[in-house]
Short mmCIF file of C-alpha atoms in Angstrom, two decimals:
data_model
loop_
_atom_site.label_atom_id
_atom_site.label_comp_id
_atom_site.label_asym_id
_atom_site.label_seq_id
_atom_site.Cartn_x
_atom_site.Cartn_y
_atom_site.Cartn_z
CA MET A 18 280.20 177.13 34.70
CA ARG A 19 283.32 177.14 32.53
CA PHE A 20 285.95 174.59 33.03
CA HIS A 21 287.39 173.91 29.65
CA PRO A 22 289.03 177.14 28.41
CA ARG A 23 289.57 177.57 24.75
CA ARG A 24 292.57 179.77 24.22
CA THR A 25 293.58 179.83 20.55
CA LEU A 26 296.17 182.48 21.22
CA ARG A 27 297.94 180.30 23.79
CA ALA A 28 297.69 177.20 21.70
CA LEU A 29 300.97 178.24 20.02
CA LEU A 30 302.62 178.20 23.47
CA LEU A 31 301.67 174.68 24.40
CA PRO A 32 304.46 173.11 26.33
CA LEU A 33 307.73 172.01 24.98
CA LEU A 34 308.58 170.79 28.40
CA ALA A 35 305.69 168.40 29.13
CA GLY A 36 307.98 165.60 30.07
CA LEU A 37 310.07 167.48 32.54
CA ALA A 38 309.92 166.44 36.16
CA LEU A 39 309.27 169.27 38.60
CA THR A 40 311.85 168.18 41.17
CA ALA A 41 314.00 171.33 41.14
CA LEU A 42 313.53 175.01 40.69
CA PRO A 43 315.36 176.96 38.05
CA ALA A 44 317.75 179.68 39.25
CA GLN A 45 315.98 182.65 40.80
CA THR A 46 315.89 185.50 38.28
CA ALA A 47 314.65 188.32 40.53
CA SER A 48 315.11 189.46 44.07
CA ALA A 49 312.01 188.32 45.99
CA ALA A 50 310.29 190.10 48.83
CA GLY A 51 309.33 188.65 52.18
CA THR A 52 305.61 189.03 51.50
CA LEU A 53 303.41 187.25 48.99
CA THR A 54 302.93 189.25 45.83
CA ASN A 55 299.75 189.16 43.71
CA GLY A 56 298.09 186.47 45.72
CA GLY A 57 294.77 187.30 44.11
CA PHE A 58 296.14 187.27 40.53
CA GLU A 59 294.57 190.71 39.95
CA ALA A 60 297.69 192.52 38.70
CA ASP A 61 297.62 191.49 35.07
CA GLY A 62 294.17 190.66 33.73
CA THR A 63 293.02 187.88 31.48
CA GLY A 64 295.60 186.09 29.42
CA ALA A 65 298.70 186.87 31.40
CA ALA A 66 301.10 184.15 30.51
CA THR A 67 303.07 184.59 33.75
CA PRO A 68 301.30 186.35 36.64
CA SER A 69 303.17 189.24 38.14
CA GLY A 70 305.32 188.14 41.07
CA TRP A 71 305.15 184.51 40.02
CA SER A 72 307.36 182.23 37.92
CA GLU A 73 306.50 179.07 35.95
CA TYR A 74 308.29 175.86 35.21
CA GLY A 75 307.50 172.91 32.97
CA SER A 76 304.52 173.15 30.61
CA THR A 77 304.34 176.88 31.01
CA GLY A 78 301.58 177.25 28.41
CA ALA A 79 299.24 175.44 30.77
CA SER A 80 299.49 178.07 33.55
CA TYR A 81 297.82 181.44 33.02
CA VAL A 82 295.48 184.11 34.45
CA GLU A 83 291.87 184.30 33.32
CA ALA A 84 288.58 185.92 34.40
CA GLY A 85 286.38 184.38 37.04
CA GLY A 86 288.07 185.05 40.40
CA ARG A 87 286.69 184.00 43.74
CA SER A 88 286.63 187.47 45.26
CA GLY A 89 288.23 189.66 42.52
CA SER A 90 288.05 189.54 38.79
CA TYR A 91 290.75 186.99 37.98
CA ARG A 92 292.21 183.62 39.01
CA LEU A 93 295.09 181.38 38.19
CA SER A 94 294.22 178.32 36.07
CA HIS A 95 296.10 175.25 34.97
CA TRP A 96 294.73 173.60 31.83
CA ALA A 97 295.86 172.26 28.47
CA SER A 98 294.35 170.17 25.71
CA THR A 99 297.23 167.70 25.98
CA ALA A 100 298.84 166.10 29.05
CA TYR A 101 300.88 168.61 30.96
CA LYS A 102 303.09 169.09 33.99
CA VAL A 103 303.45 172.61 35.31
CA GLU A 104 304.47 174.51 38.43
CA THR A 105 303.50 178.10 39.23
CA TYR A 106 305.72 179.33 42.09
CA GLN A 107 306.83 182.30 44.12
CA TYR A 108 310.06 182.58 46.10
CA LEU A 109 309.93 184.48 49.36
CA SER A 110 313.13 185.64 51.08
CA GLY A 111 313.87 187.81 54.11
CA LEU A 112 311.37 185.93 56.26
CA THR A 113 311.59 185.94 59.99
CA ASN A 114 311.99 182.34 61.05
CA GLY A 115 308.91 180.79 62.66
CA THR A 116 305.57 179.15 61.76
CA TYR A 117 303.59 180.30 58.78
CA LYS A 118 300.37 179.23 57.09
CA LEU A 119 299.44 179.48 53.45
CA THR A 120 295.69 179.76 52.77
CA ALA A 121 294.35 179.29 49.28
CA TRP A 122 290.93 178.98 47.61
CA VAL A 123 290.83 176.29 44.98
CA ARG A 124 288.66 174.33 42.57
CA SER A 125 289.49 171.26 40.52
CA GLY A 126 287.82 169.09 38.00
CA GLY A 127 289.84 166.11 39.20
CA GLY A 128 291.52 163.38 37.19
CA GLN A 129 295.10 164.57 37.58
CA LYS A 130 298.03 162.32 38.56
CA SER A 131 298.57 165.00 41.19
CA ALA A 132 297.39 168.53 41.87
CA TYR A 133 298.59 170.18 45.04
CA ILE A 134 299.97 173.29 46.71
CA ALA A 135 303.28 172.99 48.50
CA LEU A 136 305.61 175.03 50.73
CA LYS A 137 309.18 173.96 50.13
CA ASN A 138 312.82 175.02 50.47
CA CYS A 139 311.80 176.55 53.78
CA GLY A 140 314.42 174.78 55.90
CA SER A 141 312.04 172.19 57.30
CA ALA A 142 310.32 169.30 55.55
CA GLU A 143 308.16 170.17 52.49
CA GLN A 144 304.47 170.38 53.25
CA ARG A 145 301.73 169.64 50.68
CA THR A 146 297.98 169.88 50.51
CA ASP A 147 296.14 168.25 47.60
CA LEU A 148 293.37 170.12 45.82
CA PRO A 149 290.01 168.53 46.61
CA VAL A 150 287.78 167.79 43.62
CA SER A 151 285.24 170.59 43.47
CA ALA A 152 283.99 171.60 40.07
CA SER A 153 281.89 174.57 41.12
CA GLY A 154 282.27 175.71 44.71
CA TRP A 155 285.57 177.18 45.94
CA ILE A 156 287.21 175.22 48.73
CA ARG A 157 289.61 176.74 51.26
CA ILE A 158 292.79 174.76 51.95
CA VAL A 159 295.78 175.49 54.15
CA VAL A 160 299.44 174.51 54.20
CA PRO A 161 301.49 175.10 57.37
CA ILE A 162 305.30 175.32 57.47
CA ASN A 163 308.09 176.01 59.91
CA VAL A 164 310.53 178.42 58.22
CA THR A 165 314.08 177.92 59.55
CA ASN A 166 316.25 179.46 56.82
CA ASN A 167 314.48 182.83 56.30
CA GLN A 168 313.00 181.79 52.96
CA CYS A 169 310.23 179.73 51.46
CA THR A 170 308.83 178.80 48.04
CA ILE A 171 305.07 178.71 47.40
CA SER A 172 304.46 176.08 44.70
CA ILE A 173 301.25 175.32 42.81
CA ASN A 174 301.60 172.01 40.94
CA SER A 175 299.66 170.02 38.32
CA ASP A 176 300.69 166.72 36.84
CA ALA A 177 297.69 166.35 34.58
CA ASN A 178 296.07 164.51 31.71
CA ALA A 179 294.62 166.30 28.75
CA GLY A 180 291.72 168.50 29.72
CA ASN A 181 292.28 168.36 33.50
CA TRP A 182 292.01 171.77 35.18
CA ILE A 183 292.43 173.61 38.45
CA ASN A 184 291.61 177.18 39.58
CA VAL A 185 293.55 178.89 42.42
CA ASP A 186 292.84 182.29 43.93
CA ASP A 187 293.17 184.50 47.01
CA LEU A 188 296.37 183.15 48.49
CA THR A 189 297.61 184.56 51.77
CA PHE A 190 300.83 183.71 53.59
CA THR A 191 300.73 184.72 57.29
CA SER A 192 302.16 183.79 60.68
CA GLY A 193 300.40 180.87 62.26
CA THR A 194 300.02 177.16 61.97
CA SER A 195 297.37 174.50 61.51
CA GLY A 196 296.76 170.79 62.00
CA THR A 197 294.25 168.42 63.45
CA SER A 198 294.35 166.79 66.89
CA ILE A 199 291.99 163.89 66.15
CA LYS A 200 292.86 161.13 63.68
CA GLY A 201 290.30 158.60 64.71
CA ALA A 202 288.14 155.64 63.75
CA ASP A 203 285.00 154.04 65.00
CA ILE A 204 285.83 150.45 65.91
CA SER A 205 282.54 149.45 67.50
CA SER A 206 282.22 146.27 65.38
CA LEU A 207 285.75 144.96 66.30
CA ALA A 208 285.09 142.89 69.41
CA LYS A 209 282.31 140.88 67.70
CA SER A 210 284.37 140.48 64.55
CA GLU A 211 287.34 139.02 66.42
CA ALA A 212 285.07 136.76 68.51
CA LEU A 213 283.67 135.31 65.26
CA GLY A 214 287.05 134.74 63.68
CA GLY A 215 287.84 138.05 62.03
CA VAL A 216 291.49 138.46 61.18
CA TYR A 217 293.42 141.66 60.52
CA ARG A 218 296.73 141.98 58.74
CA THR A 219 299.36 144.54 58.08
CA SER A 220 299.75 145.80 54.53
CA SER A 221 302.44 143.19 54.01
CA GLY A 222 300.17 140.37 55.23
CA ALA A 223 301.28 139.71 58.79
CA THR A 224 298.42 138.94 61.23
CA SER A 225 298.32 141.61 63.97
CA ASP A 226 296.14 143.54 66.41
CA PRO A 227 294.12 145.90 64.23
CA LEU A 228 294.48 148.68 66.84
CA ALA A 229 298.27 148.33 66.71
CA ILE A 230 298.20 148.39 62.92
CA MET A 231 296.11 151.59 62.86
CA LYS A 232 298.16 153.19 65.68
CA SER A 233 301.37 152.55 63.66
CA SER A 234 299.70 154.44 60.76
CA GLY A 235 298.94 157.47 62.93
CA MET A 236 295.55 156.77 64.52
CA ASN A 237 295.26 158.45 67.91
CA TYR A 238 291.58 158.30 68.86
CA ALA A 239 288.97 155.51 68.95
CA ARG A 240 285.21 155.82 68.97
CA LEU A 241 283.01 153.25 70.63
CA LYS A 242 279.23 153.18 70.62
CA VAL A 243 277.20 152.15 73.67
CA TRP A 244 273.83 150.46 73.49
CA VAL A 245 271.81 149.86 76.68
CA ASN A 246 270.85 146.21 76.34
CA PRO A 247 271.61 145.03 72.78
CA ALA A 248 270.23 141.71 71.61
CA ASP A 249 273.60 140.22 70.78
CA GLY A 250 275.34 141.46 73.95
CA TYR A 251 277.89 143.55 72.00
CA ASN A 252 278.35 147.31 72.39
CA ASN A 253 277.00 147.14 75.94
CA LYS A 254 278.78 148.50 79.00
CA THR A 255 280.83 145.33 79.59
CA ARG A 256 282.09 145.09 76.01
CA VAL A 257 282.94 148.83 75.90
CA LEU A 258 284.92 148.55 79.13
CA ALA A 259 286.96 145.66 77.71
CA MET A 260 287.71 147.46 74.40
CA ALA A 261 288.53 150.70 76.21
CA LYS A 262 291.41 148.92 77.93
CA ARG A 263 292.82 147.94 74.56
CA VAL A 264 292.38 151.48 73.16
CA LYS A 265 294.14 153.13 76.13
CA ALA A 266 296.87 150.46 76.11
CA GLN A 267 297.74 151.69 72.60
CA GLY A 268 298.09 155.27 73.96
CA MET A 269 294.95 156.42 72.12
CA LYS A 270 292.18 158.63 73.37
CA LEU A 271 288.59 157.43 73.71
CA LEU A 272 285.30 158.83 72.45
CA VAL A 273 282.21 157.15 73.94
CA ASP A 274 279.15 157.44 71.65
CA PHE A 275 275.87 157.02 73.62
CA HIS A 276 272.92 155.95 71.45
CA TYR A 277 270.44 155.72 74.34
CA SER A 278 268.87 152.74 72.65
CA ASP A 279 269.24 148.96 72.33
CA THR A 280 270.02 149.26 68.64
CA TRP A 281 271.04 151.79 65.96
CA ALA A 282 270.06 155.37 66.62
CA ASP A 283 270.23 157.82 63.68
CA PRO A 284 268.03 160.45 62.01
CA GLY A 285 265.45 157.85 61.05
CA ALA A 286 265.28 155.91 64.35
CA GLN A 287 265.66 156.97 67.96
CA SER A 288 263.85 154.14 69.73
CA LYS A 289 263.96 153.97 73.52
CA PRO A 290 265.72 151.03 75.21
CA ALA A 291 263.24 148.30 76.20
CA ALA A 292 264.14 148.86 79.83
CA TRP A 293 262.93 152.46 79.62
CA ALA A 294 259.76 151.85 77.68
CA GLY A 295 256.73 153.44 79.32
CA HIS A 296 258.85 155.74 81.52
CA SER A 297 257.68 159.24 82.07
CA TYR A 298 259.71 162.19 80.80
CA SER A 299 261.11 162.88 84.26
CA GLN A 300 262.06 159.23 84.57
CA LEU A 301 263.83 159.39 81.18
CA ARG A 302 265.93 162.30 82.38
CA THR A 303 267.03 160.18 85.34
CA ASP A 304 267.58 157.20 83.00
CA VAL A 305 269.88 159.26 80.77
CA TYR A 306 271.81 160.54 83.75
CA ASN A 307 272.19 157.19 85.47
CA HIS A 308 273.16 155.27 82.32
CA THR A 309 275.66 157.89 81.23
CA TYR A 310 277.19 158.13 84.68
CA ASP A 311 277.27 154.36 85.19
CA VAL A 312 279.22 153.66 81.98
CA LEU A 313 281.63 156.56 82.32
CA ASN A 314 282.28 156.02 86.03
CA ALA A 315 283.09 152.36 85.33
CA LEU A 316 285.50 153.48 82.60
CA LYS A 317 287.13 155.90 85.03
CA ALA A 318 287.35 153.26 87.79
CA GLN A 319 289.35 150.95 85.55
CA GLY A 320 291.74 153.73 84.50
CA THR A 321 290.30 154.35 81.03
CA THR A 322 288.48 157.67 81.47
CA ALA A 323 286.62 158.85 78.38
CA ASP A 324 288.26 161.84 76.72
CA MET A 325 285.12 162.80 74.72
CA VAL A 326 281.48 161.78 74.93
CA GLN A 327 278.66 162.09 72.47
CA VAL A 328 275.34 162.65 74.14
CA GLY A 329 273.29 160.98 71.45
CA ASN A 330 274.02 159.77 67.98
CA GLU A 331 272.90 161.62 64.83
CA ILE A 332 270.19 163.37 66.78
CA ASN A 333 268.84 165.58 64.01
CA GLY A 334 265.31 164.64 65.06
CA GLY A 335 266.10 164.42 68.76
CA MET A 336 266.43 161.20 70.76
CA LEU A 337 264.33 158.90 72.92
CA TRP A 338 261.24 159.40 70.78
CA ASN A 339 258.66 160.63 71.28
CA GLU A 340 259.46 162.46 74.49
CA GLY A 341 262.85 163.76 73.27
CA SER A 342 261.81 164.65 69.75
CA THR A 343 262.72 168.04 68.26
CA ASN A 344 258.95 168.66 68.28
CA ASN A 345 259.45 169.38 71.98
CA TRP A 346 262.70 171.23 72.39
CA THR A 347 262.16 171.95 76.06
CA GLN A 348 262.10 168.25 76.83
CA LEU A 349 264.94 167.39 74.40
CA ALA A 350 267.07 170.07 76.09
CA GLY A 351 266.36 168.55 79.48
CA LEU A 352 267.48 165.05 78.26
CA LEU A 353 270.63 166.42 76.65
CA ASN A 354 271.57 168.43 79.71
CA SER A 355 271.07 165.30 81.88
CA GLY A 356 273.66 163.57 79.79
CA TYR A 357 275.98 166.60 79.92
CA ASP A 358 275.69 166.84 83.71
CA ALA A 359 276.43 163.11 84.13
CA VAL A 360 279.58 163.34 81.97
CA LYS A 361 280.91 166.29 83.93
CA ALA A 362 280.05 164.63 87.30
CA VAL A 363 282.43 161.80 86.35
CA ASN A 364 285.17 163.94 84.89
CA SER A 365 284.84 167.68 84.40
CA SER A 366 287.48 167.77 81.65
CA THR A 367 285.76 165.27 79.39
CA THR A 368 284.57 167.01 76.19
CA VAL A 369 280.84 166.75 75.55
CA ALA A 370 279.86 166.73 71.84
CA LEU A 371 276.49 166.90 70.16
CA HIS A 372 276.32 164.95 66.91
CA LEU A 373 274.20 165.53 63.84
CA ALA A 374 274.18 163.83 60.48
CA LYS A 375 273.89 165.66 57.13
CA GLY A 376 277.14 167.54 57.31
CA GLY A 377 276.44 169.55 54.22
CA ASP A 378 273.04 170.85 55.43
CA LEU A 379 273.77 174.47 56.45
CA SER A 380 270.19 175.52 57.15
CA GLY A 381 269.33 172.31 59.04
CA THR A 382 272.45 172.48 61.21
CA ARG A 383 271.79 176.14 62.02
CA TRP A 384 268.15 175.44 62.92
CA TRP A 385 269.10 172.61 65.20
CA PHE A 386 271.89 174.37 67.06
CA ASP A 387 270.06 177.71 67.18
CA SER A 388 267.20 175.79 68.89
CA ALA A 389 269.61 174.04 71.22
CA VAL A 390 271.23 177.33 72.28
CA ALA A 391 267.84 179.02 72.70
CA ASN A 392 266.81 176.22 75.02
CA GLY A 393 269.96 176.30 77.16
CA VAL A 394 271.54 173.06 75.98
CA LYS A 395 275.11 172.70 77.25
CA PHE A 396 277.86 171.32 74.95
CA ASP A 397 281.57 171.70 74.29
CA ALA A 398 281.95 170.58 70.67
CA ILE A 399 280.01 169.88 67.50
CA GLY A 400 280.28 166.61 65.60
CA LEU A 401 278.87 166.18 62.08
CA SER A 402 278.53 163.03 60.00
CA TYR A 403 279.56 163.69 56.41
CA TYR A 404 279.17 161.10 53.72
CA GLY A 405 279.74 162.73 50.32
CA TYR A 406 277.37 160.40 48.50
CA TRP A 407 274.49 161.48 50.74
CA HIS A 408 275.22 164.77 52.46
CA GLY A 409 275.97 167.40 49.78
CA THR A 410 279.13 168.55 48.00
CA LEU A 411 282.52 169.22 49.61
CA TYR A 412 281.64 172.95 49.24
CA ASP A 413 278.43 172.38 51.17
CA PHE A 414 280.36 170.49 53.81
CA GLN A 415 283.00 173.17 54.29
CA THR A 416 280.39 175.90 54.40
CA THR A 417 278.39 174.06 57.09
CA LEU A 418 281.45 173.15 59.17
CA ASP A 419 282.94 176.66 59.06
CA ASP A 420 279.54 178.20 59.92
CA ALA A 421 279.00 175.95 62.92
CA ALA A 422 282.44 176.74 64.30
CA ALA A 423 281.94 180.50 63.90
CA ARG A 424 278.28 180.79 64.82
CA TYR A 425 278.53 178.84 68.06
CA GLY A 426 282.17 179.49 68.91
CA LYS A 427 282.86 175.77 69.41
CA PRO A 428 285.37 173.33 67.94
CA VAL A 429 284.01 171.04 65.26
CA PHE A 430 284.90 167.56 63.99
CA VAL A 431 283.72 164.91 61.57
CA ALA A 432 282.15 162.26 63.75
CA GLU A 433 281.68 159.91 60.78
CA THR A 434 282.83 159.64 57.21
CA ALA A 435 283.87 156.80 54.92
CA TYR A 436 284.41 155.88 51.28
CA PRO A 437 284.45 152.66 49.29
CA PHE A 438 287.60 151.13 47.92
CA ARG A 439 285.62 148.87 45.62
CA LEU A 440 281.97 148.29 44.71
CA ASP A 441 281.50 144.48 44.76
CA SER A 442 280.48 142.70 47.87
CA GLU A 443 282.55 140.12 49.84
CA ASP A 444 279.51 138.54 51.45
CA ALA A 445 275.99 137.79 50.19
CA HIS A 446 274.59 141.06 51.49
CA GLU A 447 274.24 144.00 49.07
CA ASN A 448 276.60 146.89 49.85
CA ILE A 449 275.07 150.20 50.80
CA ILE A 450 277.17 151.90 48.14
CA ASP A 451 277.66 149.54 45.18
CA LEU A 452 276.99 151.50 41.98
CA ALA A 453 279.30 153.85 40.15
CA GLY A 454 276.49 156.35 39.94
CA GLU A 455 276.38 156.61 43.77
CA LEU A 456 279.96 157.75 44.05
CA VAL A 457 281.21 161.33 44.60
CA PRO A 458 282.35 162.75 41.19
CA GLY A 459 286.12 162.69 40.99
CA TYR A 460 286.60 160.00 43.66
CA ALA A 461 286.81 156.44 42.29
CA ALA A 462 285.76 153.34 44.25
CA SER A 463 289.42 152.30 44.51
CA THR A 464 292.12 152.28 47.14
CA ALA A 465 293.44 155.53 45.62
CA GLY A 466 289.93 157.11 45.57
CA GLN A 467 289.34 156.11 49.21
CA THR A 468 292.71 157.55 50.24
CA GLN A 469 292.15 160.82 48.35
CA TRP A 470 288.68 161.22 49.90
CA MET A 471 290.08 160.93 53.43
CA LYS A 472 292.99 163.24 52.81
CA ASP A 473 290.68 165.88 51.35
CA ILE A 474 288.13 165.56 54.22
CA ALA A 475 291.02 166.05 56.66
CA SER A 476 292.28 169.06 54.74
CA ILE A 477 288.87 170.73 54.91
CA VAL A 478 288.66 170.15 58.65
CA GLU A 479 292.19 171.49 59.10
CA ALA A 480 291.20 174.67 57.25
CA VAL A 481 288.38 175.57 59.67
CA PRO A 482 289.29 179.16 60.80
CA ASN A 483 290.72 179.97 64.25
CA GLY A 484 291.97 176.44 64.80
CA ARG A 485 288.51 175.10 65.52
CA GLY A 486 288.76 172.03 63.26
CA LEU A 487 289.59 169.14 65.59
CA GLY A 488 289.76 166.26 63.12
CA VAL A 489 288.02 163.23 61.76
CA PHE A 490 286.67 159.82 62.78
CA TYR A 491 286.50 157.17 60.05
CA TRP A 492 283.32 155.18 60.50
CA GLU A 493 283.67 151.47 61.17
CA ALA A 494 287.24 150.94 60.02
CA THR A 495 287.29 147.30 61.18
CA TRP A 496 283.79 146.13 59.96
CA THR A 497 284.99 143.50 57.54
CA ALA A 498 282.82 140.71 56.20
CA VAL A 499 282.74 138.12 58.94
CA THR A 500 279.90 135.59 59.11
CA GLY A 501 277.57 136.49 61.95
CA ASN A 502 278.81 140.07 62.34
CA GLY A 503 276.00 141.68 60.28
CA TRP A 504 274.08 144.83 60.73
CA ASP A 505 271.16 143.41 62.73
CA PRO A 506 271.97 142.51 66.34
CA THR A 507 268.85 140.41 66.51
CA ASP A 508 269.69 138.29 63.43
CA ALA A 509 272.97 136.38 63.25
CA SER A 510 272.42 135.69 59.55
CA SER A 511 272.22 139.38 58.63
CA GLY A 512 275.01 140.53 56.36
CA ASN A 513 277.37 143.48 56.29
CA GLY A 514 276.72 146.24 53.71
CA TRP A 515 279.84 148.18 54.65
CA GLU A 516 282.85 145.88 54.15
CA ASN A 517 283.78 147.74 50.92
CA GLN A 518 284.27 150.86 53.06
CA ALA A 519 286.42 149.40 55.81
CA LEU A 520 290.11 150.24 56.19
CA PHE A 521 291.00 146.58 55.75
CA GLY A 522 290.64 144.93 52.34
CA TYR A 523 288.99 141.69 51.27
CA ASP A 524 292.37 140.00 51.92
CA ASP A 525 292.18 141.48 55.50
CA ARG A 526 295.21 143.68 54.86
CA ALA A 527 295.51 147.30 55.91
CA LEU A 528 294.53 149.60 53.02
CA PRO A 529 296.55 152.59 51.76
CA ALA A 530 293.75 154.96 53.04
CA MET A 531 295.19 154.60 56.51
CA ALA A 532 297.77 157.15 55.35
CA TRP A 533 295.32 159.89 56.27
CA PHE A 534 295.81 159.02 59.95
CA SER A 535 299.18 160.81 59.70
CA HIS A 536 297.53 164.01 58.53
CA ARG A 537 299.08 167.08 60.11
#
């Protein structure tokens, strides 16, 4: 793969304007049409200094067309051997007022001060989407806008250090809009944290309710896990009912995540609750129904009806092993449908989601949901965990997410993701991600890196075709280092390996990454 062009011919054209701020456009020099011109950069061929239909501003030598397009032969690239600041733009006039959506395919090596595509001068507030860091696979991003003055400017921007690069191709500007309806976080650890003295502060340091802090940043959905009879008494029905009242009091929606276990359920562990041990398969179907119905009906009775429910947590290998293993799809389907039926019996409009881990695993996700459909499993939405340090590249993630939405005709969402804002630990327990070599290339373990990760994940979900990208849940936003609130519910001395991925810092203050909650 090439990502450091050597263009001796253009070396003579290296920018004279590197220091210019790109805050204004120069005067328009040509009458522009109401449709996007040369969105695939195919009109000129390699070496075009200024692509047909486009204009440039700033370090113009750093913006050019070259071979290696996504679908055609050519692409737009930004690159220079010295620091540069450049804008490649196209002015559209004669537009019918209304909503529009720009779609673009992009790659980036990362490292820029900023690299984004914007729609501006359209009569409404400027809209921007940053370019995710993806050095090989092309990523689709979208930018929506409301045009109110019959015109709009498409703007591709780089404020870059020496050697930074982006590729852009296959832009389309069409009627339509985009956005995400879910800006959520899992807060299952919160009740125990607060009971043990955990404190949460605003970014300026004032002690406050963490739900109120996150709501003010744009959070609109909370996820709560349910264990059947956990050793520490947390995340059981009673605790979930209490936290649900707080969630709904903030005006947020509620996702209830059934693990069907007394402890963590994930791809490596799906142990039955002690109370169900030794039960036959038919009894387990009844257990799933009764437990699901009991929790959800109690939530409804207190006026906090669940808006979405996960029947199982990261059930790549099934649940309630061994009876509900994917080695026996007929039985697993029966258990999943028991859960579905219980949800709908309480409230027919509650969304039922099925949740897998490994959000970049296209073949595994297809195999699982193909099997579920073939066995008559009922579901309304698909949730995927996606941790970039474990589950493949952003390209793999987008490919899997898009495929699931299209193949099964269902809305999709990220049920879990997170990113570290530092690597060192606040408590004595080793962090799960604590080495630079474990990080996603292009995303530092810093408050800026954490923020960029979340914005880029939200952008990829927003770009799922046909409006099927629902949104994102950040995993364990409030799991800060509080003595006694460790990972093991049976061991009060167990530590927390996740506090460097919370949305509150080691000083208990809200972190900048909460900005992603206000994603479109």
